[in-house]
C-alpha positions as a LaTeX table, in Angstrom:
\begin{tabular}{lrrr}
\hline
Residue & $x$ (\AA) & $y$ (\AA) & $z$ (\AA) \\
\hline
Unk1 & 25.61 & 3.37 & 12.51 \\
Unk2 & 29.14 & 2.43 & 14.25 \\
Unk3 & 31.19 & 4.63 & 17.09 \\
Unk4 & 34.74 & 3.96 & 17.39 \\
Unk5 & 36.95 & 1.34 & 15.54 \\
Unk6 & 37.39 & $-1.99$ & 14.96 \\
Unk7 & 40.53 & $-2.97$ & 16.67 \\
Unk8 & 43.20 & $-5.52$ & 14.04 \\
Unk9 & 42.02 & $-8.23$ & 15.33 \\
Unk10 & 38.38 & $-7.90$ & 14.82 \\
Unk11 & 38.32 & $-8.60$ & 18.39 \\
Unk12 & 36.28 & $-5.29$ & 20.10 \\
Unk13 & 33.04 & $-4.72$ & 18.68 \\
Unk14 & 29.98 & $-4.18$ & 20.72 \\
Unk15 & 26.82 & $-4.76$ & 18.85 \\
Unk16 & 23.75 & $-3.24$ & 19.99 \\
Unk17 & 20.52 & $-4.21$ & 20.48 \\
Unk18 & 17.74 & $-1.51$ & 20.20 \\
Unk19 & 13.90 & $-1.90$ & 22.47 \\
Unk20 & 10.86 & $-1.03$ & 19.49 \\
Unk21 & 10.55 & 1.73 & 18.98 \\
Unk22 & 13.64 & 2.28 & 18.77 \\
Unk23 & 16.25 & 2.62 & 15.16 \\
Unk24 & 20.17 & 1.71 & 14.07 \\
Unk25 & 20.77 & 5.61 & 14.99 \\
Unk26 & 22.07 & 5.07 & 18.92 \\
Unk27 & 24.66 & 8.18 & 19.67 \\
Unk28 & 25.44 & 11.62 & 18.56 \\
Unk29 & 23.73 & 13.97 & 16.49 \\
Unk30 & 24.01 & 14.24 & 12.75 \\
Unk31 & 24.39 & 17.48 & 12.82 \\
Unk32 & 25.02 & 20.85 & 15.44 \\
Unk33 & 21.17 & 21.69 & 14.13 \\
Unk34 & 19.81 & 18.85 & 15.89 \\
Unk35 & 17.28 & 19.04 & 18.27 \\
Unk36 & 17.76 & 15.04 & 20.19 \\
Unk37 & 21.42 & 13.01 & 20.21 \\
Unk38 & 20.91 & 9.05 & 19.29 \\
Unk39 & 18.42 & 6.89 & 22.10 \\
Unk40 & 21.17 & 6.32 & 24.35 \\
Unk41 & 23.86 & 8.08 & 23.92 \\
Unk42 & 23.64 & 8.75 & 27.52 \\
Unk43 & 26.25 & 5.46 & 27.18 \\
Unk44 & 27.93 & 5.49 & 24.56 \\
Unk45 & 31.12 & 7.37 & 23.35 \\
Unk46 & 34.65 & 8.13 & 24.70 \\
Unk47 & 34.49 & 7.63 & 28.27 \\
Unk48 & 31.63 & 6.63 & 28.51 \\
Unk49 & 29.65 & 3.11 & 29.24 \\
Unk50 & 30.22 & 1.75 & 25.63 \\
Unk51 & 33.83 & 3.58 & 25.27 \\
Unk52 & 34.09 & 4.30 & 22.26 \\
Unk53 & 37.81 & 4.46 & 22.63 \\
Unk54 & 38.13 & 1.29 & 23.42 \\
Unk55 & 35.44 & 0.06 & 21.21 \\
Unk56 & 33.93 & $-0.91$ & 18.68 \\
Unk57 & 29.85 & $-0.31$ & 18.50 \\
Unk58 & 27.61 & $-1.10$ & 16.06 \\
Unk59 & 23.66 & $-0.79$ & 16.21 \\
Unk60 & 21.14 & $-2.04$ & 13.25 \\
Unk61 & 18.02 & $-1.69$ & 13.17 \\
Unk62 & 15.26 & $-4.34$ & 13.49 \\
Unk63 & 14.04 & $-6.53$ & 10.61 \\
Unk64 & 10.54 & $-5.78$ & 10.93 \\
Unk65 & 10.60 & $-2.77$ & 11.06 \\
Unk66 & 10.82 & 1.04 & 8.94 \\
Unk67 & 14.14 & 2.90 & 9.67 \\
Unk68 & 16.29 & 1.92 & 7.29 \\
Unk69 & 15.66 & $-2.81$ & 7.73 \\
Unk70 & 13.46 & $-4.36$ & 5.61 \\
Unk71 & 10.00 & $-4.52$ & 6.50 \\
Unk72 & 5.77 & $-3.98$ & 6.12 \\
Unk73 & 6.73 & $-0.55$ & 4.73 \\
Unk74 & 9.29 & $-2.01$ & 2.32 \\
Unk75 & 8.89 & $-2.14$ & $-1.60$ \\
Unk76 & 7.84 & $-5.88$ & $-1.88$ \\
Unk77 & 10.39 & $-6.74$ & $-5.45$ \\
Unk78 & 7.56 & $-8.33$ & $-7.21$ \\
Unk79 & 4.26 & $-6.38$ & $-6.49$ \\
Unk80 & 6.35 & $-2.77$ & $-6.96$ \\
Unk81 & 3.86 & $-2.01$ & $-3.35$ \\
Unk82 & 4.91 & $-1.79$ & 0.10 \\
Unk83 & 4.49 & $-5.62$ & 1.15 \\
Unk84 & 2.42 & $-4.49$ & 3.83 \\
Unk85 & 1.01 & $-7.28$ & 6.15 \\
Unk86 & 2.18 & $-9.67$ & 3.34 \\
Unk87 & 5.34 & $-8.94$ & 5.18 \\
Unk88 & 5.96 & $-12.67$ & 6.38 \\
Unk89 & 5.43 & $-13.10$ & 10.76 \\
Unk90 & 9.06 & $-11.93$ & 12.41 \\
Unk91 & 10.74 & $-13.43$ & 15.80 \\
Unk92 & 13.27 & $-12.54$ & 17.96 \\
Unk93 & 15.38 & $-15.19$ & 16.09 \\
Unk94 & 15.27 & $-13.43$ & 13.35 \\
Unk95 & 15.58 & $-10.28$ & 14.55 \\
Unk96 & 19.37 & $-11.92$ & 15.09 \\
Unk97 & 19.89 & $-13.96$ & 12.42 \\
Unk98 & 19.91 & $-10.82$ & 9.66 \\
Unk99 & 22.02 & $-9.11$ & 12.76 \\
Unk100 & 24.81 & $-12.53$ & 11.77 \\
Unk101 & 24.49 & $-11.58$ & 8.60 \\
Unk102 & 25.46 & $-8.24$ & 9.55 \\
Unk103 & 28.26 & $-9.37$ & 12.03 \\
Unk104 & 29.40 & $-11.68$ & 8.55 \\
Unk105 & 29.36 & $-8.83$ & 6.75 \\
Unk106 & 31.73 & $-6.63$ & 8.82 \\
Unk107 & 34.20 & $-9.88$ & 8.67 \\
Unk108 & 34.10 & $-10.08$ & 12.55 \\
Unk109 & 34.10 & $-14.35$ & 13.68 \\
Unk110 & 33.49 & $-13.58$ & 17.81 \\
Unk111 & 31.23 & $-10.10$ & 19.45 \\
Unk112 & 33.25 & $-8.88$ & 22.20 \\
Unk113 & 29.62 & $-8.15$ & 24.04 \\
Unk114 & 25.95 & $-7.55$ & 22.60 \\
Unk115 & 24.17 & $-5.27$ & 24.60 \\
Unk116 & 20.31 & $-4.14$ & 25.20 \\
Unk117 & 17.52 & $-2.58$ & 26.96 \\
Unk118 & 13.69 & $-4.27$ & 27.05 \\
Unk119 & 12.80 & $-5.73$ & 23.59 \\
Unk120 & 17.25 & $-5.82$ & 22.81 \\
Unk121 & 18.11 & $-7.66$ & 26.33 \\
Unk122 & 15.29 & $-10.38$ & 23.90 \\
Unk123 & 17.68 & $-10.19$ & 21.52 \\
Unk124 & 21.16 & $-9.80$ & 23.24 \\
Unk125 & 19.90 & $-13.15$ & 25.03 \\
Unk126 & 18.98 & $-15.47$ & 21.67 \\
Unk127 & 22.39 & $-14.35$ & 20.66 \\
Unk128 & 23.79 & $-16.52$ & 23.58 \\
Unk129 & 21.29 & $-19.07$ & 22.96 \\
Unk130 & 21.78 & $-19.34$ & 19.42 \\
Unk131 & 25.45 & $-18.26$ & 18.82 \\
Unk132 & 27.66 & $-19.65$ & 21.80 \\
Unk133 & 30.31 & $-19.58$ & 20.25 \\
Unk134 & 30.05 & $-15.82$ & 18.33 \\
Unk135 & 29.55 & $-14.20$ & 21.86 \\
Unk136 & 31.98 & $-13.14$ & 24.76 \\
Unk137 & 29.81 & $-11.31$ & 26.53 \\
Unk138 & 26.47 & $-10.85$ & 26.97 \\
Unk139 & 24.38 & $-8.25$ & 28.80 \\
Unk140 & 20.45 & $-8.02$ & 28.64 \\
Unk141 & 19.32 & $-4.58$ & 30.79 \\
Unk142 & 14.63 & $-4.78$ & 31.48 \\
Unk143 & 14.03 & $-7.59$ & 29.92 \\
Unk144 & 12.42 & $-11.45$ & 30.06 \\
Unk145 & 12.76 & $-14.44$ & 28.79 \\
Unk146 & 9.38 & $-15.02$ & 27.41 \\
Unk147 & 6.29 & $-12.33$ & 27.93 \\
Unk148 & 3.58 & $-12.47$ & 30.63 \\
Unk149 & 0.32 & $-13.01$ & 30.15 \\
Unk150 & $-0.26$ & $-8.66$ & 31.44 \\
Unk151 & 2.72 & $-7.90$ & 29.17 \\
Unk152 & 1.12 & $-9.74$ & 25.99 \\
Unk153 & $-2.45$ & $-8.01$ & 26.62 \\
Unk154 & $-0.90$ & $-4.55$ & 26.73 \\
Unk155 & 0.06 & $-5.45$ & 23.28 \\
Unk156 & $-2.57$ & $-6.30$ & 22.31 \\
Unk157 & $-4.54$ & $-3.34$ & 23.58 \\
Unk158 & $-1.62$ & $-1.16$ & 21.51 \\
Unk159 & $-2.82$ & $-3.87$ & 18.06 \\
Unk160 & $-6.69$ & $-3.13$ & 18.71 \\
Unk161 & $-6.14$ & 0.69 & 18.67 \\
Unk162 & $-4.22$ & 0.33 & 15.22 \\
Unk163 & $-6.68$ & $-2.40$ & 13.12 \\
Unk164 & $-9.69$ & $-0.07$ & 14.52 \\
Unk165 & $-8.51$ & 2.80 & 13.07 \\
Unk166 & $-10.98$ & 3.77 & 10.40 \\
Unk167 & $-7.51$ & 4.19 & 8.29 \\
Unk168 & $-6.13$ & 1.17 & 9.19 \\
Unk169 & $-7.02$ & $-0.48$ & 5.62 \\
Unk170 & $-5.92$ & $-3.76$ & 6.45 \\
Unk171 & $-2.86$ & $-2.60$ & 6.94 \\
Unk172 & $-2.57$ & $-1.14$ & 2.95 \\
Unk173 & $-2.65$ & 2.46 & 3.60 \\
Unk174 & 0.68 & 3.50 & 2.11 \\
Unk175 & $-0.95$ & 5.50 & $-0.57$ \\
Unk176 & $-3.73$ & 7.42 & 1.51 \\
Unk177 & $-4.26$ & 8.70 & 4.92 \\
Unk178 & $-2.48$ & 6.47 & 7.81 \\
Unk179 & $-3.66$ & 5.04 & 10.81 \\
Unk180 & $-2.56$ & 7.96 & 13.30 \\
Unk181 & $-4.99$ & 8.23 & 15.72 \\
Unk182 & $-4.91$ & 4.37 & 16.25 \\
Unk183 & $-1.15$ & 3.93 & 15.97 \\
Unk184 & $-0.74$ & 7.41 & 18.37 \\
Unk185 & $-3.03$ & 5.42 & 21.43 \\
Unk186 & $-0.98$ & 2.82 & 21.13 \\
Unk187 & 2.08 & 4.84 & 22.03 \\
Unk188 & 0.06 & 6.29 & 25.11 \\
Unk189 & $-0.88$ & 3.56 & 26.03 \\
Unk190 & 2.77 & 1.87 & 25.76 \\
Unk191 & 4.02 & 4.84 & 27.46 \\
Unk192 & 2.31 & 4.75 & 30.20 \\
Unk193 & 4.09 & 0.89 & 30.86 \\
Unk194 & 7.87 & 3.00 & 30.61 \\
Unk195 & 7.03 & 4.93 & 34.06 \\
Unk196 & 6.75 & 4.12 & 37.12 \\
Unk197 & 3.98 & 5.87 & 40.02 \\
Unk198 & 7.02 & 7.76 & 41.25 \\
Unk199 & 8.03 & 9.50 & 38.55 \\
Unk200 & 4.59 & 10.32 & 36.98 \\
Unk201 & 4.09 & 11.67 & 40.74 \\
Unk202 & 6.98 & 13.16 & 39.84 \\
Unk203 & 7.00 & 14.34 & 37.02 \\
Unk204 & 3.61 & 15.49 & 36.41 \\
Unk205 & 1.42 & 15.31 & 39.39 \\
Unk206 & $-1.98$ & 16.65 & 39.62 \\
Unk207 & $-0.75$ & 20.09 & 37.77 \\
Unk208 & $-3.14$ & 21.38 & 34.68 \\
Unk209 & $-1.93$ & 21.62 & 31.99 \\
Unk210 & $-2.25$ & 26.19 & 30.74 \\
Unk211 & $-5.31$ & 26.59 & 32.67 \\
Unk212 & $-5.20$ & 27.94 & 36.87 \\
Unk213 & $-8.78$ & 25.40 & 36.75 \\
Unk214 & $-10.33$ & 22.48 & 36.16 \\
Unk215 & $-12.70$ & 22.93 & 32.67 \\
Unk216 & $-14.91$ & 20.69 & 33.39 \\
Unk217 & $-15.05$ & 19.29 & 29.88 \\
Unk218 & $-14.72$ & 16.20 & 28.11 \\
Unk219 & $-11.46$ & 18.28 & 27.04 \\
Unk220 & $-7.61$ & 17.84 & 28.14 \\
Unk221 & $-6.81$ & 19.45 & 31.69 \\
Unk222 & $-4.19$ & 17.40 & 33.13 \\
Unk223 & $-0.21$ & 17.85 & 32.25 \\
Unk224 & 0.05 & 13.78 & 32.65 \\
Unk225 & $-2.77$ & 13.60 & 29.69 \\
Unk226 & $-0.62$ & 16.27 & 27.24 \\
Unk227 & 2.08 & 14.66 & 28.40 \\
Unk228 & 0.33 & 11.72 & 26.54 \\
Unk229 & $-1.18$ & 12.94 & 23.63 \\
Unk230 & 1.90 & 14.82 & 23.14 \\
Unk231 & 4.18 & 11.26 & 22.88 \\
Unk232 & 1.50 & 9.61 & 20.89 \\
Unk233 & 1.39 & 12.01 & 17.93 \\
Unk234 & 5.31 & 12.62 & 17.80 \\
Unk235 & 5.25 & 8.81 & 17.37 \\
Unk236 & 3.03 & 8.70 & 14.30 \\
Unk237 & 6.22 & 11.13 & 12.63 \\
Unk238 & 8.18 & 8.35 & 12.62 \\
Unk239 & 7.14 & 5.35 & 13.12 \\
Unk240 & 5.20 & 2.54 & 10.78 \\
Unk241 & 2.01 & 1.08 & 12.33 \\
Unk242 & 2.81 & $-2.28$ & 10.24 \\
Unk243 & 5.78 & $-2.41$ & 11.82 \\
Unk244 & 4.58 & $-1.80$ & 15.65 \\
Unk245 & 1.77 & $-4.80$ & 14.27 \\
Unk246 & 4.61 & $-6.98$ & 13.85 \\
Unk247 & 7.24 & $-5.95$ & 15.92 \\
Unk248 & 4.88 & $-6.10$ & 19.51 \\
Unk249 & 4.22 & $-9.65$ & 17.71 \\
Unk250 & 7.12 & $-10.87$ & 17.70 \\
Unk251 & 8.05 & $-10.03$ & 21.16 \\
Unk252 & 5.03 & $-11.42$ & 22.98 \\
Unk253 & 5.77 & $-14.39$ & 20.51 \\
Unk254 & 9.85 & $-14.79$ & 22.05 \\
Unk255 & 9.95 & $-17.79$ & 24.95 \\
Unk256 & 13.63 & $-18.57$ & 25.34 \\
Unk257 & 12.58 & $-21.86$ & 26.13 \\
Unk258 & 11.66 & $-23.65$ & 23.92 \\
Unk259 & 11.50 & $-25.68$ & 22.23 \\
Unk260 & 11.97 & $-27.63$ & 24.64 \\
Unk261 & 10.09 & $-25.59$ & 27.63 \\
Unk262 & 12.84 & $-25.65$ & 30.16 \\
Unk263 & 14.87 & $-21.62$ & 30.38 \\
Unk264 & 17.08 & $-24.48$ & 32.34 \\
Unk265 & 17.63 & $-26.38$ & 29.40 \\
Unk266 & 17.09 & $-23.61$ & 26.11 \\
Unk267 & 20.54 & $-22.07$ & 28.07 \\
Unk268 & 22.75 & $-24.82$ & 29.03 \\
Unk269 & 25.27 & $-24.58$ & 25.99 \\
Unk270 & 25.83 & $-20.83$ & 26.45 \\
Unk271 & 29.22 & $-19.95$ & 26.60 \\
Unk272 & 29.05 & $-16.40$ & 27.25 \\
Unk273 & 29.80 & $-13.99$ & 30.34 \\
Unk274 & 26.17 & $-12.06$ & 31.78 \\
Unk275 & 25.73 & $-9.25$ & 33.55 \\
Unk276 & 21.60 & $-9.17$ & 33.93 \\
Unk277 & 20.02 & $-5.59$ & 34.95 \\
Unk278 & 16.43 & $-4.97$ & 36.45 \\
Unk279 & 14.98 & $-2.29$ & 37.71 \\
Unk280 & 13.50 & $-1.70$ & 41.33 \\
Unk281 & 10.50 & 0.21 & 40.23 \\
Unk282 & 9.57 & $-1.04$ & 36.64 \\
Unk283 & 6.92 & $-2.85$ & 37.12 \\
Unk284 & 6.45 & $-3.59$ & 32.77 \\
Unk285 & 9.60 & $-6.12$ & 33.54 \\
Unk286 & 9.79 & $-6.23$ & 36.53 \\
Unk287 & 13.32 & $-7.92$ & 38.94 \\
Unk288 & 11.89 & $-11.18$ & 39.47 \\
Unk289 & 11.98 & $-11.77$ & 35.17 \\
Unk290 & 15.50 & $-11.10$ & 35.26 \\
Unk291 & 16.05 & $-12.92$ & 38.41 \\
Unk292 & 14.56 & $-16.34$ & 36.70 \\
Unk293 & 16.92 & $-15.44$ & 33.98 \\
Unk294 & 19.65 & $-15.38$ & 36.61 \\
Unk295 & 18.97 & $-18.65$ & 37.76 \\
Unk296 & 18.69 & $-20.26$ & 34.65 \\
Unk297 & 22.17 & $-19.36$ & 33.50 \\
Unk298 & 23.85 & $-19.89$ & 37.93 \\
Unk299 & 21.38 & $-23.53$ & 37.52 \\
Unk300 & 24.44 & $-24.20$ & 34.38 \\
Unk301 & 27.62 & $-22.46$ & 35.95 \\
Unk302 & 27.41 & $-19.47$ & 33.87 \\
Unk303 & 30.16 & $-17.04$ & 34.87 \\
Unk304 & 27.12 & $-13.89$ & 35.52 \\
Unk305 & 26.36 & $-11.04$ & 37.98 \\
Unk306 & 22.86 & $-9.93$ & 38.69 \\
Unk307 & 22.56 & $-6.03$ & 39.40 \\
Unk308 & 18.84 & $-4.33$ & 40.74 \\
Unk309 & 19.05 & $-1.01$ & 40.58 \\
Unk310 & 16.59 & 1.35 & 42.87 \\
Unk311 & 15.48 & 3.99 & 40.68 \\
Unk312 & 12.64 & 6.43 & 40.52 \\
Unk313 & 11.99 & 5.89 & 36.46 \\
Unk314 & 10.18 & 2.42 & 35.60 \\
Unk315 & 11.26 & 0.75 & 32.61 \\
Unk316 & 12.51 & 3.85 & 30.85 \\
Unk317 & 15.83 & 3.57 & 32.99 \\
Unk318 & 17.36 & 1.75 & 30.98 \\
Unk319 & 17.41 & 5.03 & 28.45 \\
Unk320 & 16.98 & 8.04 & 31.62 \\
Unk321 & 20.89 & 6.30 & 32.94 \\
Unk322 & 22.20 & 8.67 & 36.06 \\
Unk323 & 25.42 & 7.31 & 36.44 \\
Unk324 & 25.10 & 3.79 & 38.11 \\
Unk325 & 24.06 & 1.42 & 35.01 \\
Unk326 & 26.48 & 2.98 & 33.50 \\
Unk327 & 29.61 & 2.71 & 35.75 \\
Unk328 & 28.21 & $-1.08$ & 36.50 \\
Unk329 & 28.34 & $-1.78$ & 32.56 \\
Unk330 & 32.07 & $-0.06$ & 32.37 \\
Unk331 & 33.63 & $-2.42$ & 35.29 \\
Unk332 & 31.57 & $-5.52$ & 33.74 \\
Unk333 & 33.38 & $-4.83$ & 30.45 \\
Unk334 & 36.64 & $-3.75$ & 31.63 \\
Unk335 & 36.62 & $-7.70$ & 33.75 \\
Unk336 & 35.08 & $-9.43$ & 30.27 \\
Unk337 & 38.65 & $-7.52$ & 28.36 \\
Unk338 & 41.02 & $-8.87$ & 30.70 \\
Unk339 & 40.19 & $-12.30$ & 32.12 \\
Unk340 & 40.24 & $-13.22$ & 28.00 \\
Unk341 & 43.56 & $-11.07$ & 26.99 \\
Unk342 & 41.49 & $-9.14$ & 24.54 \\
Unk343 & 43.50 & $-5.82$ & 23.27 \\
Unk344 & 40.93 & $-2.94$ & 23.24 \\
Unk345 & 41.95 & 0.45 & 22.52 \\
Unk346 & 41.12 & 0.73 & 18.96 \\
Unk347 & 44.74 & 1.15 & 17.81 \\
Unk348 & 45.24 & $-2.42$ & 19.22 \\
\hline
\end{tabular}
């Protein structure tokens, strides 16, 4: 999807990069009847961080996904059946290469900026490293240059839940029952990591759901239990289990320091200006991982700004911005535009 207008020089394009469960619908509603706007609607639009009165904003579904781009649920033209697990393993680099083809198709020589949180931040980093001449500014948010053992472990639990579902059928479930229980459980585990202890206390406490006393059974008692069940069930209705396997593997394999093994060397050819954002309460992608990125960039003389935001929302904070992140991004982009004499108004 795109928002705003591309200027005549094609210099005001911003590529928004989504996280694991995201898609190309980053902002707005398709109709007035839609219950929910795009996943980053609070930052994309007129006067917002990614101001569509000034910038041409692009967002596409990643390769391997299930919301428009080719993935394991897509039909293999040779067999006439969904690829399922015959789909090749993908990497974050593959996602970026697919996006590069899209940018080429749009006739855009250099992106004004790339931006994203979580897995989207990994893509923003990969863009700056793989295509240093095609990115003016990079904004990785709440992310890392490589997964820690803990981050890999959480993803493996989710994958194991999916593959242990009786309906998984080695990934070939498209003509029958889908592994909804396994996918729902994977989402429940994942969602816990997106929240902080403070946000869970504030949102749920130990409140009971629909009852006044404890049931002393294995039925759901607490609001937090019911919430996780709801999140898991809702996810099953919009996401493909195989895509979950492929995408989580891609981010586990992501290591920006490769092939040298040294992050400082990996970013030595970066030319874009950087804004790196982290959140104090984010224990999934803690601030130390963002600081490692900043340090490597600074060693190479890259123009980098680092902001650590005090939010109670944990990893989800980048999606639930209360205004501070948007202000930081808006000012950063304005500074980049002025310093590089970019005519960002849509009519320019």
